[in-house]
Coordinates of N, CA and C in Angstrom, one line a residue:
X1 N 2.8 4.5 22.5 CA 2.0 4.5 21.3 C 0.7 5.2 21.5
X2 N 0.2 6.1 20.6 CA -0.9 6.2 20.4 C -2.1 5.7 20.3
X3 N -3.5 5.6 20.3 CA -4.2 5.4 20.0 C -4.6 3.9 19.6
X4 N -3.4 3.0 20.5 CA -3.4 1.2 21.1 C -3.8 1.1 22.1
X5 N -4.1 2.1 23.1 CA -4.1 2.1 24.5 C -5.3 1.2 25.1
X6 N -6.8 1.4 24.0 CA -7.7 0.9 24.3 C -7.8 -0.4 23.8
X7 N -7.2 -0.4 22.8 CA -7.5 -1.4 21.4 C -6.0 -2.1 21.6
X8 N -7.1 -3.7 21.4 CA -5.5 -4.4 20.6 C -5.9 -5.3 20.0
X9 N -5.1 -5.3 19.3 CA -5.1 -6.1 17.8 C -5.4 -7.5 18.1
X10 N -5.8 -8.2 17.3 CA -6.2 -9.8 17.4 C -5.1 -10.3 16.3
X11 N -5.2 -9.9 15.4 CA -3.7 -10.3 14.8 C -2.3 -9.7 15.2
X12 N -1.5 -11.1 15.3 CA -0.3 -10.8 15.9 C 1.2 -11.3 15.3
X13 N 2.1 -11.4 15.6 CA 3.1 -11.6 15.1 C 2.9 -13.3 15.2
X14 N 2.3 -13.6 15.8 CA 2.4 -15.5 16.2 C 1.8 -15.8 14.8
X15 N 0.8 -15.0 15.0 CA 0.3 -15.5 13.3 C 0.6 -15.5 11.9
X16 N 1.2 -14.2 11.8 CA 2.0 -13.6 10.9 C 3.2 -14.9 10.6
X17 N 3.7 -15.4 11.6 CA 4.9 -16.6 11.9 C 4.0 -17.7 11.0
X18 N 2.7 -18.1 11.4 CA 2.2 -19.3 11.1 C 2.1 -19.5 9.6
X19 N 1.9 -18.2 8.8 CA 1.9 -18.3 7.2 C 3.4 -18.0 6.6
X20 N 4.4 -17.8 7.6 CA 6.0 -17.1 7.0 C 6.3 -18.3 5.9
X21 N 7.2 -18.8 5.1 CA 7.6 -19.4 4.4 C 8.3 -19.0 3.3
X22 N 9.2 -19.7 2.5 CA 10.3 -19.4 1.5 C 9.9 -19.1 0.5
X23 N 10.0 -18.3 -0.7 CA 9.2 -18.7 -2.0 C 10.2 -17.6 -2.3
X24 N 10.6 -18.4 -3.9 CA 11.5 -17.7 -5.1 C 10.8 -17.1 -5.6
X25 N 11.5 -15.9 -6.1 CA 10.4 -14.5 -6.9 C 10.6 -15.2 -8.1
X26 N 9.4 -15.5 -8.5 CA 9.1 -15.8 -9.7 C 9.2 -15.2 -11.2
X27 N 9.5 -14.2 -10.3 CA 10.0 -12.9 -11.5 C 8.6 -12.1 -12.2
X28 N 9.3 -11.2 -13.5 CA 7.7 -10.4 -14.0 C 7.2 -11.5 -14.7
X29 N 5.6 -11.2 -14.8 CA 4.6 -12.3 -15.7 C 3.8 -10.8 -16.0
X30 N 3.9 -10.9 -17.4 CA 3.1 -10.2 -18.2 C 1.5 -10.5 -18.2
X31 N 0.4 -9.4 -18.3 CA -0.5 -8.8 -18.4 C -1.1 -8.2 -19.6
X32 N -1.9 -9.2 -20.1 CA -2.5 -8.8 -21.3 C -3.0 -7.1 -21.3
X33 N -2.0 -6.3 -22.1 CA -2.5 -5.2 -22.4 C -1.2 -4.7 -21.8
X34 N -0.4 -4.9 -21.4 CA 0.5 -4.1 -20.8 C 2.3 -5.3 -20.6
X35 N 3.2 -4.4 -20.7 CA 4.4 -4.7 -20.8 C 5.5 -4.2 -20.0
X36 N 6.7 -4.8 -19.4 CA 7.2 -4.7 -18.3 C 8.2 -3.2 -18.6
X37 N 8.0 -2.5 -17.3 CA 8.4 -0.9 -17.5 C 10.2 -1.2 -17.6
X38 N 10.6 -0.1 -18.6 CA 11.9 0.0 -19.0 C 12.6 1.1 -18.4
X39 N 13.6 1.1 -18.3 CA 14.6 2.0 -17.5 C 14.1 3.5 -18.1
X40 N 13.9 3.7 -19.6 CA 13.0 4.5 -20.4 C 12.2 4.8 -19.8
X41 N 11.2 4.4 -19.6 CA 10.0 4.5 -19.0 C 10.0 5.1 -17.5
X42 N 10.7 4.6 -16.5 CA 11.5 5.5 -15.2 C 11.9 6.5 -15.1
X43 N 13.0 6.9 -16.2 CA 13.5 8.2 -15.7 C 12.6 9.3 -17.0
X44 N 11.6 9.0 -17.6 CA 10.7 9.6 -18.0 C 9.5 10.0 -16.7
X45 N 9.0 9.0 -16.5 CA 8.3 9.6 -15.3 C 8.3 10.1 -14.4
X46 N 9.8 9.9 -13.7 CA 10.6 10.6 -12.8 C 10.7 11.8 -13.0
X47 N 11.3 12.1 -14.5 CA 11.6 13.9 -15.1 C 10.0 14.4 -14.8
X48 N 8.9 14.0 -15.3 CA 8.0 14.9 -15.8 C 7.2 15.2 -14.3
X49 N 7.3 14.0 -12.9 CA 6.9 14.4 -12.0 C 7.4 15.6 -11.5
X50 N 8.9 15.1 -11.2 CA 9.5 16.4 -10.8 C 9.0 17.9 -11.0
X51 N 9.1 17.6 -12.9 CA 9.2 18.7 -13.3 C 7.3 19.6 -12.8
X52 N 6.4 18.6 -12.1 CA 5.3 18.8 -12.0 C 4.7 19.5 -10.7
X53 N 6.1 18.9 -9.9 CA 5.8 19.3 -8.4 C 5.8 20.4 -7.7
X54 N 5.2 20.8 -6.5 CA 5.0 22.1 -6.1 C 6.4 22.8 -5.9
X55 N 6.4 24.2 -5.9 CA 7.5 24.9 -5.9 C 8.0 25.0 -4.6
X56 N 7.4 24.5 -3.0 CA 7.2 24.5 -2.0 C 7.9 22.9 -1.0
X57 N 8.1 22.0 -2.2 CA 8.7 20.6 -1.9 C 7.5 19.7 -2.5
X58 N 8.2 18.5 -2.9 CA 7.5 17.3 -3.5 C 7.1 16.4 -2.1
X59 N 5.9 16.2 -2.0 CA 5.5 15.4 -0.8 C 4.8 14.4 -1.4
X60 N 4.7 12.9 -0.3 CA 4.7 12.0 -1.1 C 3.5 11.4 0.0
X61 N 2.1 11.3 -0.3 CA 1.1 10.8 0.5 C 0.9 9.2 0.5
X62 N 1.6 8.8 1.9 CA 1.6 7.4 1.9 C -0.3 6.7 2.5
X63 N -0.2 5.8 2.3 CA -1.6 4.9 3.0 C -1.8 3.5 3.6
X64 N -0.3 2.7 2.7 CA 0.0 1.5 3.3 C 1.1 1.4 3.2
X65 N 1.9 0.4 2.6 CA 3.1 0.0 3.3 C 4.2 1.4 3.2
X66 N 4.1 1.7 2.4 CA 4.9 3.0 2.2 C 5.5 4.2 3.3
X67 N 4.1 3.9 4.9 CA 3.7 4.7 5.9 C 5.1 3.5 6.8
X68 N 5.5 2.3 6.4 CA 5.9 1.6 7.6 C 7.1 1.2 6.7
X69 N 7.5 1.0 5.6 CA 8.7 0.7 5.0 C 8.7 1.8 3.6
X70 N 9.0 2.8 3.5 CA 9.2 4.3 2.7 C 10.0 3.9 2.1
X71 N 9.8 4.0 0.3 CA 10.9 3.6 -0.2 C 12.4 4.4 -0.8
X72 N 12.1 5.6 -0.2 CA 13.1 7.0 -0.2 C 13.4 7.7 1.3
X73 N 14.3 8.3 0.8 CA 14.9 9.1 2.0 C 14.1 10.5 2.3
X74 N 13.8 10.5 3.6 CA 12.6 11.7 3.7 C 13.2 13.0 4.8
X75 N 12.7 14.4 4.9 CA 13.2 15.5 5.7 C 12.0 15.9 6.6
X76 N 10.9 15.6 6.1 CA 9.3 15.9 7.1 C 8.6 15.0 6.8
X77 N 7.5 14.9 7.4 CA 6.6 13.7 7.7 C 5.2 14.1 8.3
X78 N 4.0 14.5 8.4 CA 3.2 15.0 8.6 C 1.8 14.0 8.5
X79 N 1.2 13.5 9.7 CA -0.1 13.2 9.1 C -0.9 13.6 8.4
X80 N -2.1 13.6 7.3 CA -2.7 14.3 7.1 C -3.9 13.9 6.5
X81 N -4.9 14.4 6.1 CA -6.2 13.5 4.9 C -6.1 13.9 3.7
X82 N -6.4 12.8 2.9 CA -6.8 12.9 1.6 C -8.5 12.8 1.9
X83 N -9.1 14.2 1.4 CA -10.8 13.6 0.8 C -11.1 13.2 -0.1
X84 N -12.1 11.9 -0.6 CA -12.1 11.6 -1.8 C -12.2 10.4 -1.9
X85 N -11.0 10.1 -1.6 CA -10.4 8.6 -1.6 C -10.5 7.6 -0.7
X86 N -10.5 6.7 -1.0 CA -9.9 5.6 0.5 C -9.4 4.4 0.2
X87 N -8.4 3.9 1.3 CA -8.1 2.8 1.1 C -8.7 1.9 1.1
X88 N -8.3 0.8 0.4 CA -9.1 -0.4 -0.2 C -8.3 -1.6 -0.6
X89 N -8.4 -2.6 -0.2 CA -7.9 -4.0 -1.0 C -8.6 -4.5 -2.1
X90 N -8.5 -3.2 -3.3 CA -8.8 -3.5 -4.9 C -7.7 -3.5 -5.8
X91 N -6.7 -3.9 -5.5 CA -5.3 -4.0 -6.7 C -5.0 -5.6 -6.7
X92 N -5.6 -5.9 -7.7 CA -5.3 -7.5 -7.7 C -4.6 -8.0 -9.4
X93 N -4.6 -9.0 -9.3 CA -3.9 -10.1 -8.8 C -2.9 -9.8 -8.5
X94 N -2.4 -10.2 -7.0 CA -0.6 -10.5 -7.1 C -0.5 -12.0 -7.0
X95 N 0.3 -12.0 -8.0 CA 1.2 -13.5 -8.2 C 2.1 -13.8 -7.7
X96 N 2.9 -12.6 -7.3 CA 4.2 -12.4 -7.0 C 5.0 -12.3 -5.9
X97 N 4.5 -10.8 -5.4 CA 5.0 -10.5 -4.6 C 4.6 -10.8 -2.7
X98 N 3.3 -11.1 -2.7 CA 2.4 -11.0 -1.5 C 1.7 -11.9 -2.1
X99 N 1.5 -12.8 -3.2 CA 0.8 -13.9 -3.2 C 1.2 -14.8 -4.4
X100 N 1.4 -15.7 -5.1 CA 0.7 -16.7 -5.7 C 0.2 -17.0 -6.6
X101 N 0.3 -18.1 -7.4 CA -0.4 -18.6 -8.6 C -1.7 -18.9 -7.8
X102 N -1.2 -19.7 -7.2 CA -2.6 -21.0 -6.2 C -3.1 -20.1 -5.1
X103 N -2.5 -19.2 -4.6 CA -2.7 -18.3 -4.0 C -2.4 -16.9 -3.7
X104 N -3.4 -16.5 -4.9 CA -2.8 -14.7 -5.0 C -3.2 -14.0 -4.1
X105 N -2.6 -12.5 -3.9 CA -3.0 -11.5 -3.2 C -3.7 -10.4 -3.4
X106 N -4.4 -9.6 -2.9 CA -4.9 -8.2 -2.8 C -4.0 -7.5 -2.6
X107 N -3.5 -6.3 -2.8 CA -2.9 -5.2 -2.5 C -4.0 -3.8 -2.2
X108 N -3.1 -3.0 -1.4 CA -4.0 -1.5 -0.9 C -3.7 -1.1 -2.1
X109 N -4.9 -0.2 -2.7 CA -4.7 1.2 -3.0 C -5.5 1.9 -2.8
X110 N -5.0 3.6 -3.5 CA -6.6 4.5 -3.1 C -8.0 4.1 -4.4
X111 N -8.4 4.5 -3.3 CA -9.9 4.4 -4.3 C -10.9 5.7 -4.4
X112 N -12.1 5.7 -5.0 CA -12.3 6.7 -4.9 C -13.6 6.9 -4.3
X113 N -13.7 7.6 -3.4 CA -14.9 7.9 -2.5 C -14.0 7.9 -0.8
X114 N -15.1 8.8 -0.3 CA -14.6 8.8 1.5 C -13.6 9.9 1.7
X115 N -12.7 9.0 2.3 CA -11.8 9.8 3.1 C -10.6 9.1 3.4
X116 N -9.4 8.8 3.2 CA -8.3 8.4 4.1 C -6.8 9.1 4.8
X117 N -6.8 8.9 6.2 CA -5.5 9.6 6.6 C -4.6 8.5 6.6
X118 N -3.5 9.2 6.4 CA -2.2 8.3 6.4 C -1.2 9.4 6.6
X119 N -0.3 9.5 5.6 CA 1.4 10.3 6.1 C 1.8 10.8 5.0
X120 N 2.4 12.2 5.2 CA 2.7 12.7 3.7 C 4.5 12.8 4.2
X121 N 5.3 12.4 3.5 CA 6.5 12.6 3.4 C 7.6 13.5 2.6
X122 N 8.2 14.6 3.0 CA 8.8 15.5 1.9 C 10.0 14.9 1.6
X123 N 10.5 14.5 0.9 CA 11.6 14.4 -0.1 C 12.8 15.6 -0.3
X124 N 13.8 15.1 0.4 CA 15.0 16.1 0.7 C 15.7 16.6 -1.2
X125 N 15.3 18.3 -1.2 CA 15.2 18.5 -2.5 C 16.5 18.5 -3.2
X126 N 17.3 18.4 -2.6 CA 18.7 18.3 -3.3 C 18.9 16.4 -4.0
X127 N 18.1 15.9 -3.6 CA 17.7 14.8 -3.7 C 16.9 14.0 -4.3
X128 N 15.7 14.8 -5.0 CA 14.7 14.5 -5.7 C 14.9 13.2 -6.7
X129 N 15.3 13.8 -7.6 CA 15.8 12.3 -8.5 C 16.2 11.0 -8.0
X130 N 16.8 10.7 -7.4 CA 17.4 8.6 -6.9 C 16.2 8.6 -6.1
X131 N 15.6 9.7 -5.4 CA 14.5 9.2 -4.5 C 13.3 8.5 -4.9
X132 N 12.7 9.6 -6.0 CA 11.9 9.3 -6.5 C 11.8 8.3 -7.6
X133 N 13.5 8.0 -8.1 CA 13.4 7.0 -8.9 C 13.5 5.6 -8.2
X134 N 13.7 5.7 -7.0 CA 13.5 4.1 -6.2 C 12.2 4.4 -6.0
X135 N 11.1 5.0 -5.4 CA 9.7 4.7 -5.2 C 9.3 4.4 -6.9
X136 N 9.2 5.0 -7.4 CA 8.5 4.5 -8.7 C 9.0 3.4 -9.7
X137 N 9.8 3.2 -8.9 CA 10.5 1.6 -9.5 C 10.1 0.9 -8.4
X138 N 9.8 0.9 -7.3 CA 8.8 -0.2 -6.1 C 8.0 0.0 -6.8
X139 N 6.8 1.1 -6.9 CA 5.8 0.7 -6.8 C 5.2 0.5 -8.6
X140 N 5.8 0.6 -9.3 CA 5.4 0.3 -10.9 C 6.3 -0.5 -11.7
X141 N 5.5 -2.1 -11.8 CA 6.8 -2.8 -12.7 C 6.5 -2.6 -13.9
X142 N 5.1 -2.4 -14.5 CA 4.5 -2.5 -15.7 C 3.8 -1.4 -16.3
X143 N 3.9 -1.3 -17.4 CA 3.1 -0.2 -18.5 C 2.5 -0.9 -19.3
X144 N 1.0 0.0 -19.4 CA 0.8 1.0 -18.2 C 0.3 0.7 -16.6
X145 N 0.7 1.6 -15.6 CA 0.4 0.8 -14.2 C -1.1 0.6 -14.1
X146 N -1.8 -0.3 -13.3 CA -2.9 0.0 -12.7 C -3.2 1.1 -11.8
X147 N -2.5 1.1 -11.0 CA -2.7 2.3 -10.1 C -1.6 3.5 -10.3
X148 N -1.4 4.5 -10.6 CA -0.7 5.5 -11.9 C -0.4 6.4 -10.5
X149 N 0.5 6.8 -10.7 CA 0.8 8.3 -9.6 C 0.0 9.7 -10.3
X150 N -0.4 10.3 -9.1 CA -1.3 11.2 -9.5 C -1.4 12.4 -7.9
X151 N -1.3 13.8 -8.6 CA -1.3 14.4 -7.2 C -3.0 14.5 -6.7
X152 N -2.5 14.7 -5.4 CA -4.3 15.0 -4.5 C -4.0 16.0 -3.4
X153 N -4.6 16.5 -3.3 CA -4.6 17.9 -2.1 C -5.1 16.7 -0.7
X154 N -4.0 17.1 0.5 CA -3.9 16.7 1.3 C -4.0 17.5 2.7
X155 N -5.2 17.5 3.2 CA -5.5 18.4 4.5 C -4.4 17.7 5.3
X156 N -3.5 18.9 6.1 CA -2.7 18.5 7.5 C -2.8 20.0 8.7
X157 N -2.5 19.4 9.5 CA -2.5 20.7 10.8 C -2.0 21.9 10.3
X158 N -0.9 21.7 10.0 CA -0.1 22.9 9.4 C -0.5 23.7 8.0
X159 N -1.6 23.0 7.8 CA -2.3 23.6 6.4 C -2.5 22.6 5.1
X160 N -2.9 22.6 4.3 CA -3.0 22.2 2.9 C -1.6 22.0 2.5
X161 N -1.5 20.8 1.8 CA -0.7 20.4 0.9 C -0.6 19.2 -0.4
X162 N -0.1 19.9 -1.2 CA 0.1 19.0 -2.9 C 1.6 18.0 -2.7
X163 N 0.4 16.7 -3.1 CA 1.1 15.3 -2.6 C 1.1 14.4 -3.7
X164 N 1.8 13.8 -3.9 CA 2.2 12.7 -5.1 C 1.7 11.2 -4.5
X165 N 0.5 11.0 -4.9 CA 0.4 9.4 -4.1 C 0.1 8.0 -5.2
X166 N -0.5 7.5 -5.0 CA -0.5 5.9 -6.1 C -2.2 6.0 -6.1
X167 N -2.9 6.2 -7.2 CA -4.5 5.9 -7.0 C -4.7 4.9 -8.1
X168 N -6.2 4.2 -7.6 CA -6.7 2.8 -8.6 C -7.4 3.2 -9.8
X169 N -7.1 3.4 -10.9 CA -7.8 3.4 -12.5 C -8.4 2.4 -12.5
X170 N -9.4 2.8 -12.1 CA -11.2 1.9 -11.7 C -11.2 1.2 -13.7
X171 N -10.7 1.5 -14.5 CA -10.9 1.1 -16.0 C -9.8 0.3 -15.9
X172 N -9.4 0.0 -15.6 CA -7.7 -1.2 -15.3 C -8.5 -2.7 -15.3
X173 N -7.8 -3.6 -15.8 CA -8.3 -4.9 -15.7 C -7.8 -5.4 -14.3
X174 N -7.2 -4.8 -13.4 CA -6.2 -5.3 -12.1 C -7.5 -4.6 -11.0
X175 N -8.7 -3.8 -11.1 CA -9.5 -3.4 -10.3 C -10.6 -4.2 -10.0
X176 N -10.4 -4.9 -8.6 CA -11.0 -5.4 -7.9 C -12.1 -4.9 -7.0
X177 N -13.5 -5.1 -7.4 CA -14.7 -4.5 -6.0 C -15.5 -5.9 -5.9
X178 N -16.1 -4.9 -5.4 CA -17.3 -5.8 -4.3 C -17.3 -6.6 -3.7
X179 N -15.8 -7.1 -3.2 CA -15.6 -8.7 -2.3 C -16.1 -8.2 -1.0
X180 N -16.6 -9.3 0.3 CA -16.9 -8.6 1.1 C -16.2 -8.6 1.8
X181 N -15.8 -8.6 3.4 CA -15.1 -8.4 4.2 C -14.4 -9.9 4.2
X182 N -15.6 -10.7 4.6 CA -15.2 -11.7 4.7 C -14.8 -12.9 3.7
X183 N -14.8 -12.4 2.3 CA -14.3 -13.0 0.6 C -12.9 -12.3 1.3
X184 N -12.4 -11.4 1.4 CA -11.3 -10.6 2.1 C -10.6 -11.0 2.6
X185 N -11.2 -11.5 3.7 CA -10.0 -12.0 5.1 C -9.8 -13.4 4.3
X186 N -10.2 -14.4 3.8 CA -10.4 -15.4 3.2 C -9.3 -15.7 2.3
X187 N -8.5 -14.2 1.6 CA -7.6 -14.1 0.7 C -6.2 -13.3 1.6
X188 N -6.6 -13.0 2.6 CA -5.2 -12.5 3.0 C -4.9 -13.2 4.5
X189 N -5.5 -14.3 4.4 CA -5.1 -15.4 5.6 C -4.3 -16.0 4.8
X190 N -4.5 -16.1 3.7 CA -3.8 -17.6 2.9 C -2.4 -16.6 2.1
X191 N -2.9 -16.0 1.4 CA -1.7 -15.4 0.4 C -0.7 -15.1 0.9
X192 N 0.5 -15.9 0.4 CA 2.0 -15.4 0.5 C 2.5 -15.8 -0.6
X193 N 3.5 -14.6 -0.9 CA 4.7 -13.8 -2.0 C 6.2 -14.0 -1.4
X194 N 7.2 -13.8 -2.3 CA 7.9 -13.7 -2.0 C 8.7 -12.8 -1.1
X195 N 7.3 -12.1 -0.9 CA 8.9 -10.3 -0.2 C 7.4 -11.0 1.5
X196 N 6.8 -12.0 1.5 CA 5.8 -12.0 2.4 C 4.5 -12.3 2.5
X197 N 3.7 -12.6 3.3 CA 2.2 -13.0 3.2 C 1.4 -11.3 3.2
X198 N 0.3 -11.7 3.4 CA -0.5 -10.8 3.0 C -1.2 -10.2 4.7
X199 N -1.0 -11.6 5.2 CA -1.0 -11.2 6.8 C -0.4 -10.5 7.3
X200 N 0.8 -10.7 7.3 CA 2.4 -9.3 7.6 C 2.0 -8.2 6.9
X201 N 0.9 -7.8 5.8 CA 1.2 -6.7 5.1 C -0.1 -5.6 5.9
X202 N -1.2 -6.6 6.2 CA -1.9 -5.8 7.0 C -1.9 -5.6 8.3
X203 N -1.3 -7.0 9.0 CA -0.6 -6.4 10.2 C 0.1 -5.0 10.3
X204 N 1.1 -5.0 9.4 CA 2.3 -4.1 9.7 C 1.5 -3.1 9.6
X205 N 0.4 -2.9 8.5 CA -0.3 -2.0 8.4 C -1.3 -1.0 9.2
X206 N -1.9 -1.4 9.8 CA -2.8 -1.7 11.2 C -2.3 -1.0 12.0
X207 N -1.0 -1.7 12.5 CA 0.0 -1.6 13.8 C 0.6 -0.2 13.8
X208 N 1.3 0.2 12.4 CA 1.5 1.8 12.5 C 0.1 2.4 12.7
X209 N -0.2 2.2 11.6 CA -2.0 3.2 11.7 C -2.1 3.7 13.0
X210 N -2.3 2.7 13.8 CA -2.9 2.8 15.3 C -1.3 3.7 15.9
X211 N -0.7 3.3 15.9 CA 0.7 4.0 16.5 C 1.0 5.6 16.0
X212 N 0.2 5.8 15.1 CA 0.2 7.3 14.6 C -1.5 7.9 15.1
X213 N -2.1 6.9 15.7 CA -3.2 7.8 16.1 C -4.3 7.7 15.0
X214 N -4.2 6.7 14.0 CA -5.2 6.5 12.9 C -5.9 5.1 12.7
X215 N -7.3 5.1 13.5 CA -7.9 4.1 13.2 C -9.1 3.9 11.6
X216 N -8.5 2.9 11.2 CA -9.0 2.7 9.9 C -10.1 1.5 10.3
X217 N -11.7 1.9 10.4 CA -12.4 0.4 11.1 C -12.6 -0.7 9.8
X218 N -12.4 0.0 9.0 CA -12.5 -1.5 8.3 C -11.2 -2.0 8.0
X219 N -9.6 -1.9 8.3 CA -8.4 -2.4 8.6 C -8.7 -3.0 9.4
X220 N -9.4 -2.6 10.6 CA -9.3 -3.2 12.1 C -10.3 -4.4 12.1
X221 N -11.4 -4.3 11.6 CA -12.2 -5.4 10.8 C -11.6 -6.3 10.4
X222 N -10.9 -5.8 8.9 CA -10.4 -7.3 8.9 C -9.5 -8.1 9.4
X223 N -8.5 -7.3 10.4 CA -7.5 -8.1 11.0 C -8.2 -8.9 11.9
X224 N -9.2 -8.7 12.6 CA -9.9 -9.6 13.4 C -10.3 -11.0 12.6
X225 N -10.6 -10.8 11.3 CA -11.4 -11.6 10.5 C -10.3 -12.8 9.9
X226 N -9.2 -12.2 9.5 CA -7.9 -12.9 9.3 C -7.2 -13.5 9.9
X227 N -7.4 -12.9 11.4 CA -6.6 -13.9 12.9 C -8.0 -15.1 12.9
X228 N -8.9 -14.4 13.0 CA -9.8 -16.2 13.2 C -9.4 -16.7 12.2
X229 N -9.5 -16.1 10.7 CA -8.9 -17.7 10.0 C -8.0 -18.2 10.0
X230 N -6.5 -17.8 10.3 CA -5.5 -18.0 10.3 C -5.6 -18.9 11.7
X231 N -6.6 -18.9 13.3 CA -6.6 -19.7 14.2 C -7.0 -21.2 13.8
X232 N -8.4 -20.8 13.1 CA -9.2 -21.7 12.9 C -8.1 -22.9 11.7
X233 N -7.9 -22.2 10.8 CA -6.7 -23.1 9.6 C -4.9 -23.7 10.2
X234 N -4.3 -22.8 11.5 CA -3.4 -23.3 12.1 C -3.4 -24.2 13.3
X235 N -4.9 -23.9 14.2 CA -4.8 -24.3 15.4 C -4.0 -23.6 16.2
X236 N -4.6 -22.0 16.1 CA -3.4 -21.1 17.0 C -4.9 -20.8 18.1
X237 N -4.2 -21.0 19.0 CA -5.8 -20.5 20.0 C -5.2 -19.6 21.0

């Protein structure tokens, strides 16, 4: 592994264990202003990306889970940066999926300002369509989404490239700021969903990061901040 060699994580799978637990997907719950996306609505968005993407291959700029569980079949893979943006735990509420009525979750997305590296993935072109209609059926259940797909120029070794990634519409009622680190760890020690806790999401998160050579300090921040609460609320020492 890369860039673990010095560093190791304080969150760990023991803990990850300590919040696991069963929970039925509650299914969609509607969002004042917005209504649950239709098969319509999919292969409309699917057409017009396509129809949008470079002549060169459609590449898909991951930042969180997408870098460790991809929701399509891929032919290249490339680290690279987005300027501009960064990742952030401002996509809120989840009820659902990673969190909870009694205890919701934060989810990543991009935001805007900084910098973030993560992984750009090409999409095998004979292929385009089922690929990209499984990612945009993960990552959008509702219209219109909070966080909307949107291209961004992606510096990598091999040069510049036009990338399709998920960014936060700061005008969205689902846009979360100013919590601090530790309002943060506070929400993703406790929250769990049904596909998982919020702990597994930044673990898993973390753990590639660092295995590709990409330290994120404020990821690494809060996993520290998360394992103490999760020691302090389990009695994991």
């Amino acid at each position: 592994m890369r860039g673990t060699a010095s560093r190791k994580m304080r969150l760990t799978e023991r803990h990850v264990a300590a919040l696991t637990r069963e929970i039925a997907d509650p299914g969609f719950s509607s969002i004042a202003g917005a209504r649950a996306a239709t098969d319509a609505d999919y292969d409309a968005l699917v057409a017009e990306i396509i129809e949008a993407s470079p002549a060169d291959g459609l590449w898909v700029f991951a930042y969180g889970s997408l870098i460790w569980n991809p929701a399509f079949d891929f032919i290249d893979k490339r680290v690279g940066v987005a300027r501009g943006w960064h990742r952030a735990f401002c996509l809120g509420w989840d009820r659902r999926f990673r969190g909870n009525p009694e205890q919701p979750g934060l989810m990543l997305a991009l935001d805007r300002g900084g910098q973030a590296r993560g992984v750009i993935f090409r999409l095998p072109p004979d292929a385009l369509k089922p690929n990209m209609d499984k990612l945009i059926r993960r990552e959008m259940s509702m219209v219109p989404t909070a966080f909307p797909p949107r291209w961004i120029n992606v510096a990598t070794a091999e040069g510049p490239v036009r990338a399709l990634t998920f960014a936060m519409n700061r005008k969205s009622g689902r846009y979360i700021n100013g919590l601090s680190p530790e309002a943060l760890a506070d929400i993703l020690a406790t929250a769990c969903g049904f596909r998982g806790s919020m702990a597994e999401y930044l673990f898993a998160t973390v753990a590639h990061l660092e295995e590709l050579g990409i330290h994120d300090r404020h990821l690494w921040h809060l996993q520290e901040l998360v394992a103490a609460r999760i020691e302090e609320n389990h009695g994991i020492s």
